[in-house]
């Protein structure tokens, strides 16, 4: 069979191109350290490598979730530890105030410190993490407790202002009534002198029951050691048709302590495939002992009020109520600590899985450098030999001399 020069040239070019392509592929592997650069290199291994890459990205996201959850719970734990310290101090004050060796003046001083403890407690319950309230359930933009100071500094004229009266309340005949405002029972101030007229129909005051006047809402509220008492109508102890209350001043500001948000909303983090864990403690869990129904904030307020009245029984009961508050916080700390342990254990497992998956991916994707260098040198020699053979095989023809 006759072989033309054109056929010979095409054959040699085909061989040289193949050897050069092999040399380029090996050079690319040496430069990148990767055996698989495109799906055509090895479709099966590339598919498996992509699956492993997806797993690695999942592990990385799980690690971020775990670390964020741990930071959130550490902030929560620090706040609860500080609350424990405040409660311990409140208990010490309650024991001190219950002693018969101190007088009313000393109890007033204790009340001042108790008020500061309450303010600190409210601030701790309003703890934030990355701008979100940690104890507000899933309503992270709403504070669990609102402490408002200096609501209004304006003075209004309440002369001859008429208020509707809806409840039965009481004062003893001839006794002096004080109108109080705020935690420390300071008298209401800064009201322009005038007269309040209470319209009372077929009702009476009963001796021994405290009450407060809301001069803005126009209502009277019955107060008792339990904060609120509904009194049913009875035989009038002091029958009146009109009561006039004269105020000296209107308070330029007041402190308001709200109630915890009744929210059981949870904040969760996905820490493993199809596994989510709650990371938050709600204000309800933190401040309420569900065995006794005792509320931490109410306990602190009652304790302060009993100090002002020098109510020995109320002060002594505060010790037990503070212990209930301890139980609520300890239960919350226990939950938080157990979750932290779970997250830390999962983090270790996540890191181990990430390392193992990375090793598997490396076996599929990464080039074996010693083997690749050996192949590169061999392919280079083959390519050079092909070049030399081509130069010897394709000799000059008569055309070269024309």
Short mmCIF file of C-alpha atoms in Angstrom, two decimals, residues 6-397:
data_model
loop_
_atom_site.label_atom_id
_atom_site.label_comp_id
_atom_site.label_asym_id
_atom_site.label_seq_id
_atom_site.Cartn_x
_atom_site.Cartn_y
_atom_site.Cartn_z
CA UNK A 6 0.44 13.92 3.45
CA UNK A 7 -0.73 10.80 5.30
CA UNK A 8 2.57 10.56 7.07
CA UNK A 9 2.38 14.19 8.21
CA UNK A 10 -1.16 13.78 9.55
CA UNK A 11 -0.20 10.63 11.44
CA UNK A 12 2.79 12.28 13.08
CA UNK A 13 0.76 15.37 14.02
CA UNK A 14 -1.88 13.17 15.64
CA UNK A 15 0.72 11.36 17.75
CA UNK A 16 2.46 14.60 18.74
CA UNK A 17 -0.82 16.32 19.69
CA UNK A 18 -1.85 13.40 21.90
CA UNK A 19 1.50 13.33 23.69
CA UNK A 20 1.44 17.12 24.09
CA UNK A 21 -2.12 16.99 25.49
CA UNK A 22 -1.01 14.37 28.05
CA UNK A 23 1.94 16.56 28.97
CA UNK A 24 -0.32 19.63 29.45
CA UNK A 25 -2.73 17.70 31.65
CA UNK A 26 0.07 16.50 33.89
CA UNK A 27 1.56 19.98 34.04
CA UNK A 28 -1.87 21.36 35.09
CA UNK A 29 -2.12 18.74 37.85
CA UNK A 30 1.34 19.67 39.13
CA UNK A 31 0.46 23.38 39.10
CA UNK A 32 -2.91 23.01 40.90
CA UNK A 33 -2.36 19.87 42.95
CA UNK A 34 -5.73 18.59 41.68
CA UNK A 35 -6.32 15.40 39.72
CA UNK A 36 -9.89 16.28 38.73
CA UNK A 37 -10.28 19.62 36.99
CA UNK A 38 -13.40 19.01 34.90
CA UNK A 39 -16.18 16.37 34.73
CA UNK A 40 -14.63 14.72 31.70
CA UNK A 41 -11.53 13.82 33.72
CA UNK A 42 -13.48 11.13 35.64
CA UNK A 43 -17.29 11.48 35.69
CA UNK A 44 -17.86 9.05 38.58
CA UNK A 45 -15.20 10.51 40.86
CA UNK A 46 -16.28 14.06 40.02
CA UNK A 47 -19.88 13.25 41.02
CA UNK A 48 -18.71 11.73 44.32
CA UNK A 49 -16.41 14.68 44.95
CA UNK A 50 -19.29 17.13 44.45
CA UNK A 51 -21.38 15.22 46.99
CA UNK A 52 -18.54 15.42 49.48
CA UNK A 53 -18.17 19.14 48.79
CA UNK A 54 -21.86 19.59 49.63
CA UNK A 55 -21.35 17.74 52.92
CA UNK A 56 -18.36 19.92 53.76
CA UNK A 57 -20.42 23.07 53.22
CA UNK A 58 -23.13 21.64 55.49
CA UNK A 59 -20.60 20.94 58.22
CA UNK A 60 -19.25 24.48 57.91
CA UNK A 61 -22.76 25.93 58.29
CA UNK A 62 -23.51 23.63 61.22
CA UNK A 63 -20.31 24.83 62.89
CA UNK A 64 -21.38 28.46 62.45
CA UNK A 65 -24.80 27.65 63.92
CA UNK A 66 -23.23 25.84 66.88
CA UNK A 67 -20.78 28.63 67.63
CA UNK A 68 -23.54 31.24 67.39
CA UNK A 69 -25.76 29.19 69.67
CA UNK A 70 -22.94 28.73 72.18
CA UNK A 71 -22.28 32.49 72.22
CA UNK A 72 -26.02 33.15 72.75
CA UNK A 73 -26.23 30.65 75.61
CA UNK A 74 -23.03 31.92 77.21
CA UNK A 75 -24.53 35.43 77.31
CA UNK A 76 -27.69 33.91 78.80
CA UNK A 77 -25.67 32.02 81.40
CA UNK A 78 -23.69 35.09 82.41
CA UNK A 79 -26.91 37.08 82.92
CA UNK A 80 -28.45 34.33 85.04
CA UNK A 81 -25.31 34.05 87.16
CA UNK A 82 -25.48 37.78 87.85
CA UNK A 83 -29.16 37.43 88.75
CA UNK A 84 -28.24 34.71 91.23
CA UNK A 85 -25.78 37.09 92.84
CA UNK A 86 -28.45 39.81 93.11
CA UNK A 87 -30.94 37.38 94.63
CA UNK A 88 -28.36 36.27 97.16
CA UNK A 89 -27.92 39.88 98.21
CA UNK A 90 -31.72 40.37 98.35
CA UNK A 91 -32.00 37.33 100.62
CA UNK A 92 -29.31 38.70 102.91
CA UNK A 93 -31.21 41.99 103.11
CA UNK A 94 -34.48 40.16 103.84
CA UNK A 95 -32.86 38.24 106.71
CA UNK A 96 -31.33 41.45 108.02
CA UNK A 97 -34.63 43.37 107.77
CA UNK A 98 -36.58 40.62 109.54
CA UNK A 99 -34.47 41.06 112.67
CA UNK A 100 -36.06 42.81 115.64
CA UNK A 101 -32.77 44.55 116.37
CA UNK A 102 -33.14 47.13 113.60
CA UNK A 103 -35.63 49.95 113.36
CA UNK A 104 -37.81 51.49 110.69
CA UNK A 105 -35.07 53.90 109.61
CA UNK A 106 -32.69 51.05 108.85
CA UNK A 107 -35.42 49.29 106.89
CA UNK A 108 -35.85 52.40 104.75
CA UNK A 109 -32.15 52.21 103.90
CA UNK A 110 -32.55 48.53 103.05
CA UNK A 111 -35.49 49.45 100.82
CA UNK A 112 -33.31 51.86 98.87
CA UNK A 113 -30.81 49.09 98.16
CA UNK A 114 -33.65 46.71 97.29
CA UNK A 115 -34.90 49.18 94.71
CA UNK A 116 -31.46 49.28 93.10
CA UNK A 117 -31.35 45.48 93.09
CA UNK A 118 -34.68 45.44 91.28
CA UNK A 119 -33.45 47.91 88.68
CA UNK A 120 -30.37 45.77 88.09
CA UNK A 121 -32.57 42.68 87.85
CA UNK A 122 -34.71 44.33 85.18
CA UNK A 123 -31.57 45.33 83.27
CA UNK A 124 -30.31 41.73 83.37
CA UNK A 125 -33.63 40.34 82.17
CA UNK A 126 -33.35 42.82 79.28
CA UNK A 127 -29.93 41.42 78.30
CA UNK A 128 -29.19 41.58 74.56
CA UNK A 129 -27.15 39.47 72.15
CA UNK A 130 -26.33 41.06 68.80
CA UNK A 131 -29.09 43.60 69.38
CA UNK A 132 -31.76 41.01 70.27
CA UNK A 133 -33.28 40.42 73.70
CA UNK A 134 -32.26 36.95 74.83
CA UNK A 135 -35.17 36.35 77.24
CA UNK A 136 -38.02 37.53 74.96
CA UNK A 137 -38.72 34.22 73.28
CA UNK A 138 -39.07 34.70 69.55
CA UNK A 139 -40.13 38.34 70.04
CA UNK A 140 -36.49 39.37 70.17
CA UNK A 141 -37.11 43.06 69.44
CA UNK A 142 -39.43 43.53 72.43
CA UNK A 143 -37.89 43.82 75.91
CA UNK A 144 -39.17 41.21 78.38
CA UNK A 145 -39.53 43.91 81.05
CA UNK A 146 -39.92 47.61 80.43
CA UNK A 147 -38.49 50.05 82.90
CA UNK A 148 -39.59 53.59 82.04
CA UNK A 149 -38.34 56.65 83.84
CA UNK A 150 -39.56 60.27 83.55
CA UNK A 151 -42.62 59.57 81.46
CA UNK A 152 -43.79 63.18 81.57
CA UNK A 153 -42.41 66.44 82.86
CA UNK A 154 -45.47 68.58 82.12
CA UNK A 155 -47.75 70.06 84.77
CA UNK A 156 -51.49 70.04 84.17
CA UNK A 157 -54.34 71.87 85.87
CA UNK A 158 -56.67 69.35 87.51
CA UNK A 159 -58.89 71.89 89.27
CA UNK A 160 -62.46 70.60 89.70
CA UNK A 161 -61.62 67.53 87.63
CA UNK A 162 -64.31 64.84 88.06
CA UNK A 163 -63.42 61.16 88.28
CA UNK A 164 -65.79 58.21 88.08
CA UNK A 165 -65.40 55.77 90.96
CA UNK A 166 -66.03 52.09 90.29
CA UNK A 167 -64.69 50.14 93.29
CA UNK A 168 -65.33 49.88 97.01
CA UNK A 169 -62.32 50.94 99.04
CA UNK A 170 -61.70 52.15 102.55
CA UNK A 171 -60.09 54.56 104.97
CA UNK A 172 -60.82 54.91 108.66
CA UNK A 173 -62.96 57.83 109.72
CA UNK A 174 -60.80 60.89 110.37
CA UNK A 175 -57.57 59.31 109.05
CA UNK A 176 -55.18 61.02 106.64
CA UNK A 177 -54.88 59.62 103.13
CA UNK A 178 -51.59 59.75 101.22
CA UNK A 179 -51.42 59.28 97.47
CA UNK A 180 -48.26 57.37 96.49
CA UNK A 181 -46.49 56.90 93.20
CA UNK A 182 -43.77 54.46 92.14
CA UNK A 183 -41.72 51.78 93.81
CA UNK A 184 -40.60 53.74 96.86
CA UNK A 185 -44.07 55.08 97.72
CA UNK A 186 -43.02 58.71 97.41
CA UNK A 187 -45.96 61.17 97.50
CA UNK A 188 -47.29 62.42 94.18
CA UNK A 189 -45.82 65.84 93.40
CA UNK A 190 -46.30 68.87 91.21
CA UNK A 191 -50.07 68.97 90.83
CA UNK A 192 -51.48 72.46 90.59
CA UNK A 193 -53.67 72.95 93.69
CA UNK A 194 -57.26 72.05 92.96
CA UNK A 195 -60.04 69.66 93.86
CA UNK A 196 -60.91 66.12 92.77
CA UNK A 197 -64.55 65.19 93.11
CA UNK A 198 -65.27 61.48 93.38
CA UNK A 199 -68.77 60.49 92.34
CA UNK A 200 -69.73 57.54 94.51
CA UNK A 201 -73.13 55.87 94.31
CA UNK A 202 -74.39 53.65 97.16
CA UNK A 203 -70.94 52.48 98.21
CA UNK A 204 -68.62 52.83 101.16
CA UNK A 205 -65.05 52.92 102.35
CA UNK A 206 -63.91 49.95 104.42
CA UNK A 207 -61.29 50.35 107.10
CA UNK A 208 -57.91 48.66 106.62
CA UNK A 209 -57.75 48.46 102.81
CA UNK A 210 -55.13 50.47 100.92
CA UNK A 211 -56.00 52.09 97.63
CA UNK A 212 -54.45 54.27 94.95
CA UNK A 213 -55.84 57.06 92.78
CA UNK A 214 -54.97 57.15 89.08
CA UNK A 215 -55.37 60.85 88.40
CA UNK A 216 -54.78 60.37 84.68
CA UNK A 217 -57.17 57.48 84.04
CA UNK A 218 -59.76 58.69 86.55
CA UNK A 219 -60.02 55.46 88.53
CA UNK A 220 -59.40 54.13 92.03
CA UNK A 221 -57.77 50.73 92.49
CA UNK A 222 -57.95 48.55 95.60
CA UNK A 223 -54.53 47.44 96.89
CA UNK A 224 -53.66 44.63 99.29
CA UNK A 225 -50.52 42.66 100.19
CA UNK A 226 -51.36 40.59 97.11
CA UNK A 227 -51.20 43.77 95.03
CA UNK A 228 -54.91 43.77 94.07
CA UNK A 229 -58.06 42.90 95.99
CA UNK A 230 -61.65 42.97 94.81
CA UNK A 231 -63.93 44.19 97.60
CA UNK A 232 -67.65 43.43 97.44
CA UNK A 233 -70.19 46.03 98.60
CA UNK A 234 -71.23 45.76 102.23
CA UNK A 235 -72.61 47.83 105.09
CA UNK A 236 -71.12 51.31 104.84
CA UNK A 237 -68.61 52.11 107.54
CA UNK A 238 -68.51 55.71 106.41
CA UNK A 239 -71.40 56.78 104.24
CA UNK A 240 -70.53 59.65 101.94
CA UNK A 241 -71.93 61.32 98.90
CA UNK A 242 -68.84 63.24 97.94
CA UNK A 243 -65.12 63.08 98.72
CA UNK A 244 -62.72 65.86 97.84
CA UNK A 245 -59.03 65.06 97.45
CA UNK A 246 -56.58 67.95 97.21
CA UNK A 247 -53.24 67.29 95.53
CA UNK A 248 -50.19 69.44 96.07
CA UNK A 249 -48.29 68.53 92.93
CA UNK A 250 -48.03 66.24 89.92
CA UNK A 251 -45.07 63.88 89.74
CA UNK A 252 -42.69 64.94 86.96
CA UNK A 253 -41.86 61.31 86.33
CA UNK A 254 -42.64 57.78 87.40
CA UNK A 255 -41.07 54.34 87.24
CA UNK A 256 -43.08 51.55 85.65
CA UNK A 257 -42.20 47.87 85.90
CA UNK A 258 -44.03 45.78 83.32
CA UNK A 259 -44.80 42.09 83.43
CA UNK A 260 -42.79 39.51 81.48
CA UNK A 261 -44.00 38.73 77.99
CA UNK A 262 -46.08 35.57 78.14
CA UNK A 263 -44.30 33.99 75.23
CA UNK A 264 -43.07 30.47 74.93
CA UNK A 265 -41.59 31.16 71.52
CA UNK A 266 -38.32 29.37 70.96
CA UNK A 267 -35.11 30.30 69.20
CA UNK A 268 -33.47 27.31 67.55
CA UNK A 269 -30.28 26.42 65.72
CA UNK A 270 -29.77 23.53 63.30
CA UNK A 271 -26.69 21.74 64.61
CA UNK A 272 -26.80 18.52 62.58
CA UNK A 273 -28.71 17.18 59.63
CA UNK A 274 -32.44 17.29 60.55
CA UNK A 275 -31.60 18.13 64.20
CA UNK A 276 -32.49 21.50 65.73
CA UNK A 277 -31.95 22.59 69.32
CA UNK A 278 -33.53 25.37 71.37
CA UNK A 279 -31.01 27.89 72.68
CA UNK A 280 -33.13 30.43 74.57
CA UNK A 281 -34.69 30.75 78.01
CA UNK A 282 -37.90 32.81 78.12
CA UNK A 283 -38.58 35.45 80.73
CA UNK A 284 -41.47 33.33 82.02
CA UNK A 285 -39.16 30.41 82.69
CA UNK A 286 -36.60 32.68 84.29
CA UNK A 287 -38.80 34.69 86.63
CA UNK A 288 -41.61 32.28 87.54
CA UNK A 289 -41.37 29.26 89.81
CA UNK A 290 -44.09 27.06 88.34
CA UNK A 291 -44.41 24.91 91.46
CA UNK A 292 -45.37 27.86 93.65
CA UNK A 293 -46.49 30.36 90.99
CA UNK A 294 -44.16 32.90 92.59
CA UNK A 295 -42.87 35.66 90.31
CA UNK A 296 -39.44 37.18 90.86
CA UNK A 297 -40.37 40.77 90.02
CA UNK A 298 -43.53 40.70 92.14
CA UNK A 299 -41.46 39.31 95.01
CA UNK A 300 -38.97 42.17 94.83
CA UNK A 301 -41.74 44.79 94.66
CA UNK A 302 -43.64 43.26 97.59
CA UNK A 303 -40.43 43.06 99.58
CA UNK A 304 -39.83 46.79 99.03
CA UNK A 305 -43.39 47.66 100.01
CA UNK A 306 -43.19 45.54 103.17
CA UNK A 307 -39.95 47.29 104.09
CA UNK A 308 -41.69 50.65 103.81
CA UNK A 309 -44.53 49.46 106.05
CA UNK A 310 -42.16 47.60 108.42
CA UNK A 311 -44.40 44.59 107.88
CA UNK A 312 -42.49 41.85 109.72
CA UNK A 313 -44.67 39.03 108.40
CA UNK A 314 -44.31 40.28 104.84
CA UNK A 315 -40.54 40.67 105.21
CA UNK A 316 -40.19 37.14 106.58
CA UNK A 317 -42.32 35.73 103.76
CA UNK A 318 -39.99 37.47 101.28
CA UNK A 319 -37.21 35.08 102.33
CA UNK A 320 -39.25 32.08 101.21
CA UNK A 321 -40.38 33.84 98.04
CA UNK A 322 -36.77 34.68 97.17
CA UNK A 323 -35.91 31.00 97.60
CA UNK A 324 -38.64 30.20 95.07
CA UNK A 325 -37.03 32.71 92.71
CA UNK A 326 -33.71 30.93 93.24
CA UNK A 327 -35.37 27.66 92.21
CA UNK A 328 -36.67 29.20 88.98
CA UNK A 329 -33.27 30.58 88.02
CA UNK A 330 -31.46 27.36 88.97
CA UNK A 331 -33.89 25.37 86.80
CA UNK A 332 -33.23 27.76 83.90
CA UNK A 333 -29.47 27.50 84.46
CA UNK A 334 -29.73 23.72 84.42
CA UNK A 335 -31.52 23.78 81.06
CA UNK A 336 -29.00 26.22 79.65
CA UNK A 337 -26.02 24.21 80.90
CA UNK A 338 -27.36 20.95 79.45
CA UNK A 339 -27.82 22.62 76.07
CA UNK A 340 -24.30 24.04 76.17
CA UNK A 341 -22.92 20.55 76.83
CA UNK A 342 -24.92 19.17 73.91
CA UNK A 343 -23.65 21.91 71.60
CA UNK A 344 -20.03 21.43 72.65
CA UNK A 345 -20.24 17.67 72.11
CA UNK A 346 -21.83 18.20 68.71
CA UNK A 347 -19.13 20.73 67.80
CA UNK A 348 -16.39 18.15 68.46
CA UNK A 349 -18.24 15.57 66.37
CA UNK A 350 -18.78 18.13 63.61
CA UNK A 351 -15.06 18.93 63.46
CA UNK A 352 -14.19 15.22 63.30
CA UNK A 353 -16.69 14.63 60.50
CA UNK A 354 -15.35 17.63 58.62
CA UNK A 355 -11.80 16.27 58.88
CA UNK A 356 -12.83 12.79 57.72
CA UNK A 357 -14.86 14.11 54.79
CA UNK A 358 -12.01 16.40 53.76
CA UNK A 359 -9.68 13.39 53.68
CA UNK A 360 -12.13 11.43 51.51
CA UNK A 361 -12.49 14.35 49.13
CA UNK A 362 -8.72 14.73 48.95
CA UNK A 363 -8.34 11.09 47.92
CA UNK A 364 -10.72 11.67 45.03
CA UNK A 365 -9.67 15.11 43.88
CA UNK A 366 -6.07 15.75 44.85
CA UNK A 367 -3.19 14.54 42.73
CA UNK A 368 -0.53 12.20 44.12
CA UNK A 369 2.44 14.47 43.60
CA UNK A 370 5.19 11.80 43.45
CA UNK A 371 3.23 9.72 40.96
CA UNK A 372 2.27 12.79 38.91
CA UNK A 373 5.89 13.98 38.69
CA UNK A 374 6.98 10.52 37.55
CA UNK A 375 4.25 10.45 34.90
CA UNK A 376 5.16 13.96 33.80
CA UNK A 377 8.83 13.03 33.26
CA UNK A 378 7.87 9.86 31.41
CA UNK A 379 5.38 11.71 29.20
CA UNK A 380 7.97 14.41 28.53
CA UNK A 381 10.48 11.80 27.37
CA UNK A 382 7.85 10.17 25.16
CA UNK A 383 6.97 13.54 23.65
CA UNK A 384 10.63 14.39 22.96
CA UNK A 385 11.17 10.95 21.41
CA UNK A 386 8.15 11.49 19.18
CA UNK A 387 9.55 14.83 18.06
CA UNK A 388 12.90 13.26 17.18
CA UNK A 389 11.26 10.36 15.38
CA UNK A 390 9.12 12.74 13.37
CA UNK A 391 12.12 14.82 12.36
CA UNK A 392 13.94 11.68 11.16
CA UNK A 393 10.95 10.18 9.41
CA UNK A 394 9.91 13.22 7.44
CA UNK A 395 13.05 13.78 5.32
CA UNK A 396 13.54 16.72 2.97
CA UNK A 397 11.96 16.14 -0.45
#
